[in-house]
Coordinates of C-alpha atoms in Angstrom, one line a residue:
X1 CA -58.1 74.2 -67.3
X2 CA -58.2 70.1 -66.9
X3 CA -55.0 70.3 -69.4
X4 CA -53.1 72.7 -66.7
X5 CA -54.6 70.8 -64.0
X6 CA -53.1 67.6 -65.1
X7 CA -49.7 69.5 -65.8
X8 CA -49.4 70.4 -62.4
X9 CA -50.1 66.6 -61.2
X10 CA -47.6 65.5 -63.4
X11 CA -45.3 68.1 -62.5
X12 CA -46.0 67.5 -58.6
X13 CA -45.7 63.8 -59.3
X14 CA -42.6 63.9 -60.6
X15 CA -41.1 66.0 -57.7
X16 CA -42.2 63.8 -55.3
X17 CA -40.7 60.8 -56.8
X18 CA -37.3 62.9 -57.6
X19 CA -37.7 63.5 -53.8
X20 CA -38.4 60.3 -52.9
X21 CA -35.5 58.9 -55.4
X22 CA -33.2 61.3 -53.6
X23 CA -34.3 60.6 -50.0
X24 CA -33.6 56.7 -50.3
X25 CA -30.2 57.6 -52.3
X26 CA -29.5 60.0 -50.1
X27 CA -26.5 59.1 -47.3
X28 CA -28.5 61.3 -44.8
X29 CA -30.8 58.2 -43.0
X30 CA -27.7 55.5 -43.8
X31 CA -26.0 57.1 -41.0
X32 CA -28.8 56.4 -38.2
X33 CA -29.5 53.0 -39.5
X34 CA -26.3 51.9 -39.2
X35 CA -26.1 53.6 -35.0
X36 CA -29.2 51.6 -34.6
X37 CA -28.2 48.5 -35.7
X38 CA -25.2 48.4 -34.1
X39 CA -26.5 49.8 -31.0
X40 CA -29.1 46.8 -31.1
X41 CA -26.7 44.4 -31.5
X42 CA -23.4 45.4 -29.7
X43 CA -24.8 48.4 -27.3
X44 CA -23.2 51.7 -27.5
X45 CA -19.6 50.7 -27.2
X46 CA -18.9 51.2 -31.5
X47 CA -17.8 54.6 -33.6
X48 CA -18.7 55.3 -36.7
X49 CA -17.3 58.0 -39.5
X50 CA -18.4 59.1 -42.8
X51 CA -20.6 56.3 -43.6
X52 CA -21.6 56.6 -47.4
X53 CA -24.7 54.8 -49.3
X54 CA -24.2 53.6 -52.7
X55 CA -27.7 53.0 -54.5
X56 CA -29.3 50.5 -54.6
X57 CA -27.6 48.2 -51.7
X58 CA -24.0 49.2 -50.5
X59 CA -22.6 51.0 -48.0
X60 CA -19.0 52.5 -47.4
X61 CA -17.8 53.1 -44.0
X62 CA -14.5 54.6 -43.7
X63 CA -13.8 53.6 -40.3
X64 CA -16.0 51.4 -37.3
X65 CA -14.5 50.6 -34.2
X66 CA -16.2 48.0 -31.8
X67 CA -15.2 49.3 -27.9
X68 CA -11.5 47.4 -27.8
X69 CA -12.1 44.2 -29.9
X70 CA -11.8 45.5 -33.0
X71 CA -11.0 48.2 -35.8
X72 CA -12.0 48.6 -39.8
X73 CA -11.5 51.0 -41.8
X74 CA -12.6 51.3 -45.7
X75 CA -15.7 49.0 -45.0
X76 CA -18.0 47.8 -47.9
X77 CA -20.8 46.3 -46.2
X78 CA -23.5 44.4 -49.5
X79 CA -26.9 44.2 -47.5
X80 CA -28.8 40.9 -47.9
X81 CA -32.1 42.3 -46.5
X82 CA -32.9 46.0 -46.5
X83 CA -35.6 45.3 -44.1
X84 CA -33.3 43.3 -41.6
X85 CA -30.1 45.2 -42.5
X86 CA -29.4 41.2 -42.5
X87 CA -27.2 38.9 -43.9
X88 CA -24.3 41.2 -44.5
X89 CA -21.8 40.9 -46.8
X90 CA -18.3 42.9 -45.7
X91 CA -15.1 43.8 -47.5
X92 CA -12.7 44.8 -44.3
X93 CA -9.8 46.6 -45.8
X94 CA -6.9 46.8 -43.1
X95 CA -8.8 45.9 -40.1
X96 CA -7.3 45.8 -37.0
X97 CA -8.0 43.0 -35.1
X98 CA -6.7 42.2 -31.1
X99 CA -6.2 38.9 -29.2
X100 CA -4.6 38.9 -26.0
X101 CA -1.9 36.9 -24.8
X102 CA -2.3 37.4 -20.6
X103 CA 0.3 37.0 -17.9
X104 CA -0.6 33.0 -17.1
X105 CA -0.1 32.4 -20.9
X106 CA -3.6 32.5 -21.8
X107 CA -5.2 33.5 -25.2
X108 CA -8.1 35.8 -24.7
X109 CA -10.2 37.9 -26.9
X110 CA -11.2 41.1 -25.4
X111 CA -15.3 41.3 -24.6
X112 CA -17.1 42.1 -27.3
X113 CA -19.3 45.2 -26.5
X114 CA -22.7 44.5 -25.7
X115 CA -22.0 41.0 -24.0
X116 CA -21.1 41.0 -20.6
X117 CA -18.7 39.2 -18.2
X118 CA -21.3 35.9 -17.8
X119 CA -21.2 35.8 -21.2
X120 CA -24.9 36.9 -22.2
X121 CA -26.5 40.2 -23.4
X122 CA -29.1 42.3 -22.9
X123 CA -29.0 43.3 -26.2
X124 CA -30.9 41.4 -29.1
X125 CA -28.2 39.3 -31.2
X126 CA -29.2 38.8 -34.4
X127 CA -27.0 40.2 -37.1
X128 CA -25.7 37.9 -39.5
X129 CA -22.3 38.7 -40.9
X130 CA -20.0 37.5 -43.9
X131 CA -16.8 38.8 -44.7
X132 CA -13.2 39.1 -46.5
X133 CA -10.2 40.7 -44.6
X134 CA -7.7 42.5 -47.3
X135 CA -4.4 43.4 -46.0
X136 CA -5.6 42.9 -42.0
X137 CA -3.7 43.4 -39.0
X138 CA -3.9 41.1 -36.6
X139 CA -2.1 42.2 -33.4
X140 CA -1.3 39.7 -30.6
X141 CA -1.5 42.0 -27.3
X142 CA 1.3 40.2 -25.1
X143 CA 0.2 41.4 -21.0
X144 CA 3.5 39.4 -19.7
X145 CA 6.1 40.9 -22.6
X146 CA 4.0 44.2 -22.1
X147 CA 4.6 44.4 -26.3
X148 CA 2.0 43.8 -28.9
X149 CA 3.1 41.7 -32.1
X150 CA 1.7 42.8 -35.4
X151 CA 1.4 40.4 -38.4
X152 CA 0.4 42.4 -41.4
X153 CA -0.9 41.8 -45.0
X154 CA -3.6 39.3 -43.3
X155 CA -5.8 38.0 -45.7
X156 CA -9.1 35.2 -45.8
X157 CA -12.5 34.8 -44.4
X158 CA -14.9 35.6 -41.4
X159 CA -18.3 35.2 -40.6
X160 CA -20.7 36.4 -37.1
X161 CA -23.7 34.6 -36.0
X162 CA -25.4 34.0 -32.8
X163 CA -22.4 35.7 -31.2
X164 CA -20.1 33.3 -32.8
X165 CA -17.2 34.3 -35.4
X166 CA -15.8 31.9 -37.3
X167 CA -12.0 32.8 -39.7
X168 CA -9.2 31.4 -41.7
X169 CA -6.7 33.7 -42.6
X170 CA -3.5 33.7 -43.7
X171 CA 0.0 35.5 -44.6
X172 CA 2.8 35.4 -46.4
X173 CA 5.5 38.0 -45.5
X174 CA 8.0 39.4 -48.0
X175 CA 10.8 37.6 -46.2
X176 CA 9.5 34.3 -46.4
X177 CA 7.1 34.1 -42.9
X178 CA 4.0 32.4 -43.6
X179 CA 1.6 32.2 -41.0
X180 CA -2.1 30.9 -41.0
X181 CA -4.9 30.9 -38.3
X182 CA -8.4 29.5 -38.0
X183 CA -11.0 28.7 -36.0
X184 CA -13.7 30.1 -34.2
X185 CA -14.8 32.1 -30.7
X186 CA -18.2 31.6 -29.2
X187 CA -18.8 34.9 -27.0
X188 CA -21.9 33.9 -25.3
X189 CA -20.2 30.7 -24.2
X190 CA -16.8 32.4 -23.6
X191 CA -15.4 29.1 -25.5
X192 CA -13.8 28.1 -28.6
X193 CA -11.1 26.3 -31.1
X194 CA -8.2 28.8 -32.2
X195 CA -5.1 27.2 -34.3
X196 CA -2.2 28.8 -35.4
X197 CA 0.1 27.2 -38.1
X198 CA 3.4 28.8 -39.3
X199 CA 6.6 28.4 -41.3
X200 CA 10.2 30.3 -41.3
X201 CA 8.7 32.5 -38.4
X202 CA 11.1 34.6 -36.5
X203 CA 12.3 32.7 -33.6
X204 CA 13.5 35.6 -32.0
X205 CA 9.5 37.4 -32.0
X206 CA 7.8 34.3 -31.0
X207 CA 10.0 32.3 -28.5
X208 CA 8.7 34.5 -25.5
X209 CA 5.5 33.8 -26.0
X210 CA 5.8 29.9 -26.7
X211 CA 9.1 28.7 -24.5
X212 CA 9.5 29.3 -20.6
X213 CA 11.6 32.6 -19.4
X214 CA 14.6 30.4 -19.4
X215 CA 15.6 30.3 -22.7
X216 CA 17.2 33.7 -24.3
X217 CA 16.8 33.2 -28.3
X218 CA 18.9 35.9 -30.7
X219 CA 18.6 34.7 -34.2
X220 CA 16.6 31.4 -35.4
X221 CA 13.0 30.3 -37.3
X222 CA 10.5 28.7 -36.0
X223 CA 7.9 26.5 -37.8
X224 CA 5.1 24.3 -36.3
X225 CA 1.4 24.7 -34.9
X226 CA -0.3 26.0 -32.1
X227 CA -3.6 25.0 -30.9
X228 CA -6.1 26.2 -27.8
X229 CA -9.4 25.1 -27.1
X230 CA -11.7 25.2 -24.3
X231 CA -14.5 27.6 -22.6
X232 CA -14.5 30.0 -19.7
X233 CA -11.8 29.1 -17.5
X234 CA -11.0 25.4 -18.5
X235 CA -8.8 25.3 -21.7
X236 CA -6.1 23.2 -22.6
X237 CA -3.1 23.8 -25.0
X238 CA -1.2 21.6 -27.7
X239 CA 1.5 22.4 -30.3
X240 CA 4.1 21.1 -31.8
X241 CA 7.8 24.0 -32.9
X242 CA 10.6 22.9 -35.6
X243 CA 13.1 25.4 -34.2
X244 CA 16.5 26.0 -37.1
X245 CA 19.4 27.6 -37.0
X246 CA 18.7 28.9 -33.4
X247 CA 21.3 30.9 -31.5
X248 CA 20.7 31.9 -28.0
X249 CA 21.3 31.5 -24.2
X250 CA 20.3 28.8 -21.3
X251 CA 19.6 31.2 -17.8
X252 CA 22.2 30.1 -15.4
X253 CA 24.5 28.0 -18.2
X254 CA 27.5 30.0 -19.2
X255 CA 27.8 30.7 -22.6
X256 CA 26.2 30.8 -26.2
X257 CA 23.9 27.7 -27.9
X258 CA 24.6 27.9 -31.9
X259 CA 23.1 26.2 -34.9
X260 CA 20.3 24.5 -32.6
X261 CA 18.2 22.3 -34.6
X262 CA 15.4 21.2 -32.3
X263 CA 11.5 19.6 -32.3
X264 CA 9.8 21.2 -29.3
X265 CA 6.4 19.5 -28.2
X266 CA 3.6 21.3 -26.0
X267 CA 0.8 19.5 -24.0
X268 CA -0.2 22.2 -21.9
X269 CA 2.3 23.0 -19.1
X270 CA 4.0 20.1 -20.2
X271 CA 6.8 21.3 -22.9
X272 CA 9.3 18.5 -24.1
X273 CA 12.4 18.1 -26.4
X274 CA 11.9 15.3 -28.8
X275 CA 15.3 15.9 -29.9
X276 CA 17.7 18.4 -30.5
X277 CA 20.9 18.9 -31.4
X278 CA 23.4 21.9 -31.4
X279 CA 26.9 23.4 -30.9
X280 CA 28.0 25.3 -27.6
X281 CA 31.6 25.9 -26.9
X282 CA 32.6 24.1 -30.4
X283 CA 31.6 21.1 -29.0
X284 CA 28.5 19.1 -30.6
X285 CA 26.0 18.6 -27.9
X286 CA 22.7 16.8 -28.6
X287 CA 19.7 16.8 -25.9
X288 CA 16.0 15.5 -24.9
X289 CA 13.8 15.6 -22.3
X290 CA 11.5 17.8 -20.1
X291 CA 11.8 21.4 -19.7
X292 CA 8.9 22.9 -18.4
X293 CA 7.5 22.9 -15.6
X294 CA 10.1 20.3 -14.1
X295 CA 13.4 20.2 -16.1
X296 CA 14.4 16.8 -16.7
X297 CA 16.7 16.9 -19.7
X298 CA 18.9 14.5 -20.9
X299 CA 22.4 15.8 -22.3
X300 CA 25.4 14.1 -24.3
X301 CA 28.5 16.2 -25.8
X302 CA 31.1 15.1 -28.9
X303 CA 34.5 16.5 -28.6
X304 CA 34.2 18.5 -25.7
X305 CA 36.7 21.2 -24.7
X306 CA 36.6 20.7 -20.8
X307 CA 39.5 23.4 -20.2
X308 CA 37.3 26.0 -21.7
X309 CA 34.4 25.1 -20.7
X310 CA 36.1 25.1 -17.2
X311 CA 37.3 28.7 -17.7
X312 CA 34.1 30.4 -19.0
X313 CA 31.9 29.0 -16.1
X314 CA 35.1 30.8 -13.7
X315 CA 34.6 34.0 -15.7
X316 CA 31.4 33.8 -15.4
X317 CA 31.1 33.6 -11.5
X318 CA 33.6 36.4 -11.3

């Protein structure tokens, strides 16, 4: 009788750990943690899908969307502390990430959910997250151009702490574009330090965004730098653009620009030719000076066709 009780222990014993093995295995509960810490940390502005738990310490989410900051899909998330479902270790494959570009030329980030307007949260902050981007889209939301700019195959490194994120990423597109950006965006503070840096970038996509409404460009690259930094309201702007090759248009001068070779500098309103040099009506024309927000350039022509240039501006006011 003791030998059958003991066999029926052992047997009960063993499906109560096969239960309990299967319970904390089990992708059942993995869903509700992850709604509750998210909820605790952003409020209830996030969607989740087919969340996945991979004994003893990963978890697969195939897609999370934070309100209108932010999109991942195929996240790996490597949990530090199973108690604290903190530090957390991300792999972000093809996220979708938005910065917004608004009509007075200011770069935004959209609110993150769960922080308000002021800048502070009801919600307890204190996730800790670490990450790699694979293959990211980054998509610069244009409010002025009404467009939004996508720059694909992002790669690099982020990392969220006390409602501050902190990334270096970078590109290199199969025609040659190479772009890079880091920096980092306090969003209790509403403040921050956000560079861009690229190379052989398509004049023709960027030049709205960086030169006044003025200039028209059809074909060209642009390499250079872009900096903002600043909080709330108060931020200035700096940048320095190597435009090559450019082709395009002056608003109210007759006729087309070619082969522009140009250094273009930006202090915040203040945008200035250091020099620059180009061809318009087969004449070689070379320019400096001040373009925005007071024009003040200076201009000097070689071999000037004065007949032409006479006929196209009478064409033009026809």
């Amino acid at each position: 009788m003791r030998k059958v009780k003991k066999f029926l222990i052992l047997i009960f014993s063993i499906i109560f750990i096969l239960i309990g093995i299967i319970y904390v295995t089990s992708p059942l509960w993995v869903r509700y943690a992850i709604f509750y810490v998210l909820n605790r940390n952003f409020g209830e502005s996030f969607k989740v899908e087919d969340v996945r738990y991979v004994f003893p310490d990963k978890i697969q989410i195939a897609k999370l969307e934070l309100g209108n900051f932010a999109s991942f899909s195929n996240v790996s998330l490597s949990i530090g502390d199973a108690i604290k479902l903190s530090p957390i270790t991300l792999e972000l494959i093809k996220p979708k990430i938005i910065i917004i570009h608004d009509e007075k030329g200011e770069w935004k980030f959209p609110e993150i959910p769960g922080i308000g307007k002021s800048g502070t949260s009801s919600q307890n902050i204190s996730i800790e997250l670490k990450g790699k981007i694979k293959d990211g889209i980054f998509v610069i939301r244009d409010l002025k151009l009404k467009k939004d700019i996508e720059i694909n195959k992002v790669n690099g490194d982020l990392s969220y702490k006390n409602q501050v994120v902190n990334y270096n990423v970078a590109t290199i597109l199969e025609d040659g574009q190479n772009i890079k950006a880091y920096g980092y965006y306090n969003f209790s503070k509403l403040s921050g330090d956000l560079t861009f840096e690229f190379k052989n970038t398509n004049a023709t996509i960027w030049a709205p965004i960086f030169l006044p409404d003025m200039f028209k460009v059809e074909k060209g690259t642009f390499s250079g730098w872009f900096n903002t930094k600043g909080d709330k309201d108060k931020w200035s702007y700096s940048g320095e653009i190597d435009a090559k090759d450019i082709k395009g248009s002056i608003s109210g001068v007759p006729g087309i620009i070619e082969n522009v070779y140009t250094k273009v500098k930006i202090n915040n309103e203040n945008i200035s030719i250091v020099q620059g040099n180009g061809v318009w009506f087969e004449a070689l024309v070379n320019f400096s000076g001040k373009v925005a927000p007071n024009p003040d350039i200076q201009i000097s022509f070689k071999n000037l066709n004065g007949e032409k240039i006479d006929k196209e501006f009478l064409n033009s006011a026809l």
